[in-house]
Amino acid sequence: MDGTDFAHYLELLFKKQGYQVRRTSSSDHFLVLERKERIVVQIKPFKNNVGIRSVQEINRARDHWMAQKAWIITNNFFTAQAINFAEATDIRLIDRYELFDIVMYDKYHLK
């Protein structure tokens, strides 16, 4: 699955979970989710671990989109620097294991 397909899949998944979903940019794979609060999501389909630069980007995007929360979703993992910065700035990192759990929950609970 390429980056565009991955972003589209997550867009459909979040809609199924009751979010209003907007894609902000097809090249950077940002989504804005809205339900009770606004969440900006950066989608990172990487072959390597996601680094601190991505966490810095989503931190700026949270301010730009006036979101209450910021998430990064990857099909891989995060570097230690990225994890430390995310913890310090209250950014949720969703790695391949948590993504698998989300997908499985969707498969068996959201009909």
mmCIF file with all atom_site columns, N, CA and C in Angstrom, residues 38 59-67:
data_model
loop_
_atom_site.group_PDB
_atom_site.id
_atom_site.type_symbol
_atom_site.label_atom_id
_atom_site.label_alt_id
_atom_site.label_comp_id
_atom_site.label_asym_id
_atom_site.label_entity_id
_atom_site.label_seq_id
_atom_site.pdbx_PDB_ins_code
_atom_site.Cartn_x
_atom_site.Cartn_y
_atom_site.Cartn_z
_atom_site.occupancy
_atom_site.B_iso_or_equiv
_atom_site.pdbx_formal_charge
_atom_site.auth_seq_id
_atom_site.auth_comp_id
_atom_site.auth_asym_id
_atom_site.auth_atom_id
_atom_site.pdbx_PDB_model_num
ATOM 1  N N  . ARG A 1 38 ? -10.908 18.768 17.846 1.00 0.00 ? 38 ARG A N  1
ATOM 2  C CA . ARG A 1 38 ? -10.176 18.704 16.577 1.00 0.00 ? 38 ARG A CA 1
ATOM 3  C C  . ARG A 1 38 ? -8.829  18.038 16.804 1.00 0.00 ? 38 ARG A C  1
ATOM 4  N N  . ASN A 1 59 ? 3.650   19.096 15.569 1.00 0.00 ? 59 ASN A N  1
ATOM 5  C CA . ASN A 1 59 ? 3.506   20.072 16.647 1.00 0.00 ? 59 ASN A CA 1
ATOM 6  C C  . ASN A 1 59 ? 3.136   21.442 16.072 1.00 0.00 ? 59 ASN A C  1
ATOM 7  N N  . ARG A 1 60 ? 3.801   21.832 14.982 1.00 0.00 ? 60 ARG A N  1
ATOM 8  C CA . ARG A 1 60 ? 3.460   23.103 14.307 1.00 0.00 ? 60 ARG A CA 1
ATOM 9  C C  . ARG A 1 60 ? 2.074   23.025 13.660 1.00 0.00 ? 60 ARG A C  1
ATOM 10 N N  . ALA A 1 61 ? 1.752   21.870 13.076 1.00 0.00 ? 61 ALA A N  1
ATOM 11 C CA . ALA A 1 61 ? 0.456   21.702 12.417 1.00 0.00 ? 61 ALA A CA 1
ATOM 12 C C  . ALA A 1 61 ? -0.693  21.798 13.420 1.00 0.00 ? 61 ALA A C  1
ATOM 13 N N  . ARG A 1 62 ? -0.471  21.312 14.635 1.00 0.00 ? 62 ARG A N  1
ATOM 14 C CA . ARG A 1 62 ? -1.511  21.408 15.670 1.00 0.00 ? 62 ARG A CA 1
ATOM 15 C C  . ARG A 1 62 ? -1.861  22.869 15.918 1.00 0.00 ? 62 ARG A C  1
ATOM 16 N N  . ASP A 1 63 ? -0.861  23.722 16.007 1.00 0.00 ? 63 ASP A N  1
ATOM 17 C CA . ASP A 1 63 ? -1.119  25.151 16.198 1.00 0.00 ? 63 ASP A CA 1
ATOM 18 C C  . ASP A 1 63 ? -1.788  25.754 14.972 1.00 0.00 ? 63 ASP A C  1
ATOM 19 N N  . HIS A 1 64 ? -1.288  25.414 13.787 1.00 0.00 ? 64 HIS A N  1
ATOM 20 C CA . HIS A 1 64 ? -1.833  25.958 12.545 1.00 0.00 ? 64 HIS A CA 1
ATOM 21 C C  . HIS A 1 64 ? -3.315  25.625 12.375 1.00 0.00 ? 64 HIS A C  1
ATOM 22 N N  . TRP A 1 65 ? -3.693  24.384 12.675 1.00 0.00 ? 65 TRP A N  1
ATOM 23 C CA . TRP A 1 65 ? -5.079  23.950 12.500 1.00 0.00 ? 65 TRP A CA 1
ATOM 24 C C  . TRP A 1 65 ? -5.914  24.154 13.756 1.00 0.00 ? 65 TRP A C  1
ATOM 25 N N  . MET A 1 66 ? -5.334  24.812 14.764 1.00 0.00 ? 66 MET A N  1
ATOM 26 C CA . MET A 1 66 ? -6.023  25.083 16.027 1.00 0.00 ? 66 MET A CA 1
ATOM 27 C C  . MET A 1 66 ? -6.667  23.813 16.589 1.00 0.00 ? 66 MET A C  1
ATOM 28 N N  . ALA A 1 67 ? -5.891  22.747 16.569 1.00 0.00 ? 67 ALA A N  1
ATOM 29 C CA . ALA A 1 67 ? -6.362  21.449 17.052 1.00 0.00 ? 67 ALA A CA 1
ATOM 30 C C  . ALA A 1 67 ? -6.031  21.280 18.529 1.00 0.00 ? 67 ALA A C  1
#
